[in-house]
CSV table of C-alpha atoms in Angstrom, one decimal:
chain,number,residue,atom,x,y,z
A,9,ALA,CA,-3.5,-7.3,1.0
A,10,SER,CA,-5.3,-8.4,4.0
A,11,ALA,CA,-2.0,-10.4,5.2
A,12,PHE,CA,0.1,-7.2,4.7
A,13,ALA,CA,-2.6,-5.0,6.5
A,14,ALA,CA,-2.2,-7.9,9.3
A,15,GLY,CA,1.9,-7.9,9.4
A,16,LEU,CA,1.8,-4.1,9.2
A,17,SER,CA,-0.6,-3.6,12.0
A,18,THR,CA,1.5,-6.3,14.1
A,19,LEU,CA,4.6,-3.8,13.5
A,20,LEU,CA,3.4,-0.7,14.6
A,21,ASP,CA,3.0,0.2,18.1
A,22,LEU,CA,0.0,2.9,17.7
A,23,LYS,CA,-2.5,4.6,20.0
A,24,GLN,CA,-6.0,3.5,19.7
A,25,PRO,CA,-8.1,4.1,18.1
A,26,LEU,CA,-6.7,5.1,14.8
A,27,LEU,CA,-9.9,6.7,13.6
A,28,VAL,CA,-12.6,7.9,15.3
A,29,SER,CA,-16.4,6.9,13.6
A,30,SER,CA,-19.3,9.1,13.0
A,31,SER,CA,-21.2,5.9,13.0
A,32,VAL,CA,-22.9,4.3,15.9
A,33,GLU,CA,-22.4,1.0,14.5
A,34,VAL,CA,-18.7,1.2,14.3
A,35,PRO,CA,-17.7,3.6,16.5
A,36,ALA,CA,-13.9,3.5,15.9
A,37,TYR,CA,-11.0,1.8,13.9
A,38,LYS,CA,-8.6,0.5,16.1
A,39,ASN,CA,-5.8,-0.3,13.3
A,40,VAL,CA,-4.6,-0.3,10.0
A,41,GLU,CA,-6.0,-3.9,10.0
A,42,ASP,CA,-9.4,-2.2,10.1
A,43,ILE,CA,-8.7,0.4,7.7
A,44,PHE,CA,-8.2,-2.3,5.1
A,45,GLN,CA,-10.7,-4.5,5.8
A,46,ARG,CA,-13.4,-1.4,6.4
A,47,GLY,CA,-12.5,1.2,4.3
A,48,GLU,CA,-13.0,2.0,0.9
A,49,GLN,CA,-11.1,0.5,-2.1
A,50,LEU,CA,-10.7,1.5,-5.4
A,51,GLU,CA,-10.0,-0.5,-8.4
A,52,HIS,CA,-7.7,1.3,-11.2
A,53,VAL,CA,-7.0,0.1,-14.8
A,54,HIS,CA,-4.8,2.4,-16.7
A,55,ALA,CA,-3.7,2.0,-20.1
A,56,TYR,CA,-0.8,4.0,-21.3
A,57,ARG,CA,0.6,4.7,-24.9
A,58,ARG,CA,2.9,7.0,-26.5
A,59,SER,CA,1.3,9.3,-28.9
A,60,SER,CA,2.2,9.4,-32.7
A,61,SER,CA,3.3,12.7,-32.6
A,62,GLY,CA,6.2,11.4,-30.3
A,63,SER,CA,5.3,12.9,-27.0
A,64,LYS,CA,6.7,11.7,-23.8
A,65,GLY,CA,3.0,9.5,-22.9
A,66,THR,CA,-0.6,9.9,-23.6
A,67,THR,CA,-2.6,8.6,-21.1
A,68,GLU,CA,-5.8,7.2,-22.7
A,69,THR,CA,-7.9,5.8,-19.5
A,70,LYS,CA,-6.8,6.6,-16.2
A,71,ALA,CA,-8.8,6.4,-12.5
A,72,ALA,CA,-6.1,7.7,-10.3
A,73,THR,CA,-5.9,10.5,-7.7
A,74,PRO,CA,-2.7,10.7,-7.3
A,75,THR,CA,-1.2,13.7,-4.7
A,76,ALA,CA,1.7,15.7,-6.0
A,77,ALA,CA,5.4,15.6,-4.6
A,78,THR,CA,8.2,17.7,-5.9
A,79,SER,CA,8.9,19.2,-9.4
A,80,PRO,CA,9.1,16.6,-12.3
A,81,SER,CA,11.8,15.0,-13.7
A,82,SER,CA,11.9,16.1,-17.7
A,83,ALA,CA,11.8,12.1,-18.9
A,84,ALA,CA,9.0,11.1,-16.4
A,85,THR,CA,5.4,10.3,-18.4
A,86,LEU,CA,4.1,10.6,-14.9
A,87,ASP,CA,6.0,12.8,-12.5
A,88,PHE,CA,7.3,11.7,-8.7
A,89,HIS,CA,3.9,11.4,-6.6
A,90,THR,CA,2.4,9.7,-3.7
A,91,ASP,CA,-0.7,8.5,-3.8
A,92,GLN,CA,-3.9,8.9,-1.7
A,93,GLY,CA,-5.0,6.6,1.2
A,94,VAL,CA,-2.9,4.2,3.5
A,95,CYS,CA,-1.4,2.0,0.7
A,96,LEU,CA,-1.6,1.4,-3.2
A,97,ALA,CA,-1.2,-2.4,-3.8
A,98,PHE,CA,-0.5,-3.0,-7.4
A,99,THR,CA,0.9,-5.8,-10.3
A,100,ALA,CA,3.4,-5.6,-12.6
A,101,PRO,CA,2.5,-3.9,-15.8
A,102,LEU,CA,1.8,-5.5,-19.1
A,103,MET,CA,2.4,-4.5,-22.9
A,104,VAL,CA,0.3,-5.4,-25.1
A,105,GLU,CA,-0.2,-4.4,-29.1
A,106,VAL,CA,-3.0,-3.9,-31.1
A,107,VAL,CA,-2.8,-6.0,-34.2
A,108,GLY,CA,-6.4,-5.9,-35.6
A,109,GLN,CA,-10.0,-5.4,-35.0
A,110,ARG,CA,-10.6,-6.5,-30.9
A,111,LYS,CA,-7.5,-8.3,-31.2
A,112,LEU,CA,-4.2,-8.2,-28.7
A,113,ARG,CA,-0.9,-9.8,-28.5
A,114,THR,CA,1.5,-10.1,-25.9
A,115,ASN,CA,5.1,-10.3,-26.1
A,116,ASP,CA,8.5,-9.7,-23.9
A,117,TRP,CA,8.3,-5.3,-24.9
A,118,PRO,CA,10.2,-3.4,-22.4
A,119,VAL,CA,7.4,-2.0,-20.3
A,120,GLY,CA,9.0,1.4,-19.5
A,121,GLU,CA,10.6,2.6,-15.9
A,122,PHE,CA,9.0,2.7,-12.5
A,123,TRP,CA,11.2,4.9,-10.1
A,124,LEU,CA,11.3,5.3,-6.7
A,125,ARG,CA,12.5,8.3,-4.5
A,126,LEU,CA,14.2,7.4,-1.4
A,127,ARG,CA,14.5,9.1,2.1
A,128,THR,CA,17.7,10.1,0.7
A,129,VAL,CA,16.5,11.8,-1.8
A,130,GLU,CA,18.2,9.1,-4.2
A,131,GLU,CA,15.9,7.9,-7.1
A,132,MET,CA,16.2,4.4,-8.3
A,133,MET,CA,14.9,2.3,-10.8
A,134,VAL,CA,12.9,-0.8,-9.5
A,135,GLU,CA,12.3,-3.9,-11.5
A,136,LEU,CA,8.8,-5.3,-10.9
A,137,PRO,CA,8.8,-8.9,-11.5
A,138,SER,CA,5.3,-10.1,-13.1
A,139,ASP,CA,4.8,-13.2,-10.4
A,140,GLN,CA,5.0,-10.4,-7.6
A,141,LEU,CA,2.4,-7.8,-6.1
A,142,PHE,CA,3.8,-4.7,-4.7
A,143,PHE,CA,2.8,-2.4,-1.9
A,144,VAL,CA,3.5,1.6,-1.7
A,145,LEU,CA,2.5,3.4,1.1
A,146,GLY,CA,0.1,6.5,0.7
A,147,ASP,CA,-0.3,10.3,2.0
A,148,GLY,CA,-2.5,8.4,4.5
A,149,VAL,CA,0.3,7.6,6.5
A,150,ASN,CA,1.6,11.2,7.3
A,151,GLN,CA,-1.9,12.4,7.9
A,152,TYR,CA,-3.3,9.3,10.8
A,153,VAL,CA,-0.7,6.8,11.0
A,154,ASN,CA,2.3,8.5,11.8
A,155,ARG,CA,0.6,10.8,14.4
A,156,LYS,CA,-0.7,8.0,16.5
A,157,LYS,CA,2.7,6.4,16.7
A,158,ARG,CA,4.1,6.0,20.1
A,159,SER,CA,7.7,4.7,19.0
A,160,GLY,CA,9.7,3.9,16.2
A,161,LEU,CA,10.6,5.4,12.8
A,162,ASP,CA,7.8,7.1,10.9
A,163,LEU,CA,6.1,5.5,8.0
A,164,ARG,CA,6.7,6.9,4.8
A,165,ALA,CA,4.5,7.6,1.4
A,166,ALA,CA,7.3,6.7,-1.1
A,167,PRO,CA,7.3,9.4,-4.3
A,168,HIS,CA,7.4,7.1,-7.7
A,169,ALA,CA,7.3,7.9,-11.4
A,170,LEU,CA,7.0,6.2,-14.6
A,171,VAL,CA,9.0,6.3,-17.5
A,172,MET,CA,7.0,5.1,-20.9
A,173,PRO,CA,9.2,2.7,-22.7
A,174,SER,CA,10.6,4.7,-26.1
A,175,SER,CA,9.5,2.2,-28.7
A,176,GLY,CA,6.4,0.6,-29.7
A,177,GLY,CA,4.6,3.4,-31.2
A,178,ASP,CA,1.1,4.3,-30.7
A,179,SER,CA,-0.3,0.5,-31.3
A,180,ARG,CA,1.1,-0.4,-28.1
A,181,TRP,CA,-0.5,-0.2,-24.7
A,182,ARG,CA,1.0,-0.4,-21.3
A,183,LEU,CA,-1.6,-1.8,-19.1
A,184,TRP,CA,-1.3,-1.6,-14.9
A,185,TYR,CA,-3.9,-2.7,-12.1
A,186,GLY,CA,-3.8,-1.4,-8.6
A,187,ARG,CA,-6.1,-1.0,-5.5
A,188,MET,CA,-5.9,2.0,-3.5
A,189,PHE,CA,-6.7,1.4,0.1
A,190,LEU,CA,-8.8,4.5,1.4
A,191,PRO,CA,-10.2,5.3,4.6
A,192,PRO,CA,-14.0,4.1,5.8
A,193,SER,CA,-16.2,7.0,4.4
A,194,ASP,CA,-17.7,7.5,8.2
A,195,ALA,CA,-14.2,7.7,9.8
A,196,LEU,CA,-13.3,11.5,11.0
A,197,TYR,CA,-11.1,13.8,9.1
A,198,ASP,CA,-11.9,16.4,11.3
A,199,VAL,CA,-12.9,15.5,14.9
A,200,GLU,CA,-13.7,18.7,16.1
A,201,HIS,CA,-15.9,20.2,13.3
A,202,GLY,CA,-17.2,16.2,12.3
A,203,VAL,CA,-15.9,16.0,8.7
A,204,THR,CA,-15.8,12.8,7.7
A,205,PHE,CA,-13.2,11.0,4.8
A,206,GLY,CA,-16.6,10.6,2.7
A,207,GLU,CA,-17.4,14.1,2.6
A,208,LEU,CA,-14.0,15.3,2.4
A,209,GLN,CA,-13.6,13.1,-0.8
A,210,HIS,CA,-16.7,14.3,-1.9
A,211,SER,CA,-15.4,18.1,-1.6
A,212,LEU,CA,-12.0,17.3,-3.4
A,213,LYS,CA,-14.3,15.8,-6.3
A,214,LYS,CA,-16.7,18.9,-6.6
A,215,ALA,CA,-13.6,21.1,-6.7
A,216,TRP,CA,-11.7,19.0,-9.2
A,217,THR,CA,-15.0,19.0,-11.7
A,218,LEU,CA,-15.8,22.5,-11.0
A,219,ASP,CA,-12.9,24.5,-11.1
A,220,GLY,CA,-10.6,22.7,-13.5
A,221,ASN,CA,-7.6,24.2,-12.3
A,222,LYS,CA,-4.8,22.2,-11.0
A,223,ASP,CA,-3.4,24.8,-8.7
A,224,SER,CA,-6.6,25.4,-7.1
A,225,ALA,CA,-6.3,25.8,-3.4
A,226,GLY,CA,-9.6,23.3,-3.0
A,227,LEU,CA,-7.1,20.4,-4.6
A,228,THR,CA,-5.2,20.6,-0.9
A,229,VAL,CA,-7.7,19.6,1.1
A,230,GLY,CA,-7.3,16.2,3.0
A,231,CYS,CA,-3.3,16.0,1.6
A,232,SER,CA,-0.7,16.3,4.1
A,233,LYS,CA,1.8,19.6,4.0
A,234,GLY,CA,2.9,20.6,0.6
A,235,HIS,CA,0.9,17.9,-1.0
A,236,ARG,CA,-2.4,18.3,-3.5
A,237,VAL,CA,-4.6,16.1,-5.5
A,238,HIS,CA,-3.1,15.6,-8.8
């Protein structure tokens, strides 16, 4: 992840600083690499399985806070969405089967389908080799990276979706690990009013917990135009 951030910072021609801080100790974050090194990193472990009722998929354990994209596909377990933060780094999924109390086994079972929506709006399925690490840019590139670019093509937060495998029943689980790279909590989201990304995250969590309404206007705070926290 550090190598990815360093390479991305080298490629981008950005006005500096990228983000201003509310802290006296670290007054500014000059590039993407600074955000990766000093920002908040959220570890995610997701476990999915199909319910015995035959529904599309049940998320038993899920810690993500994705930002919604466009209307869902009828086959998707997790619809097309873009994640918060600058980037999401993740590994290929692993299928495991529960064969007894506290006993699991693995095999070369289908892990489902991972789909990307391209700039052309074309949707394509992507293979995820088990020995590679994958990076998907998040909604943060729209919020605070692209607006600081001097030249070049805008970075794009890639909408992606998951379709669970159709076989296996409720004894097989699809396990997935990822790490979300968020801005430092003391970085200013709104310089004029002194609102930090840490305060923004707190208000979003509060809106989600207290409101409970997925269409709440409070869940659009801190997302680029047309998006909301899902």
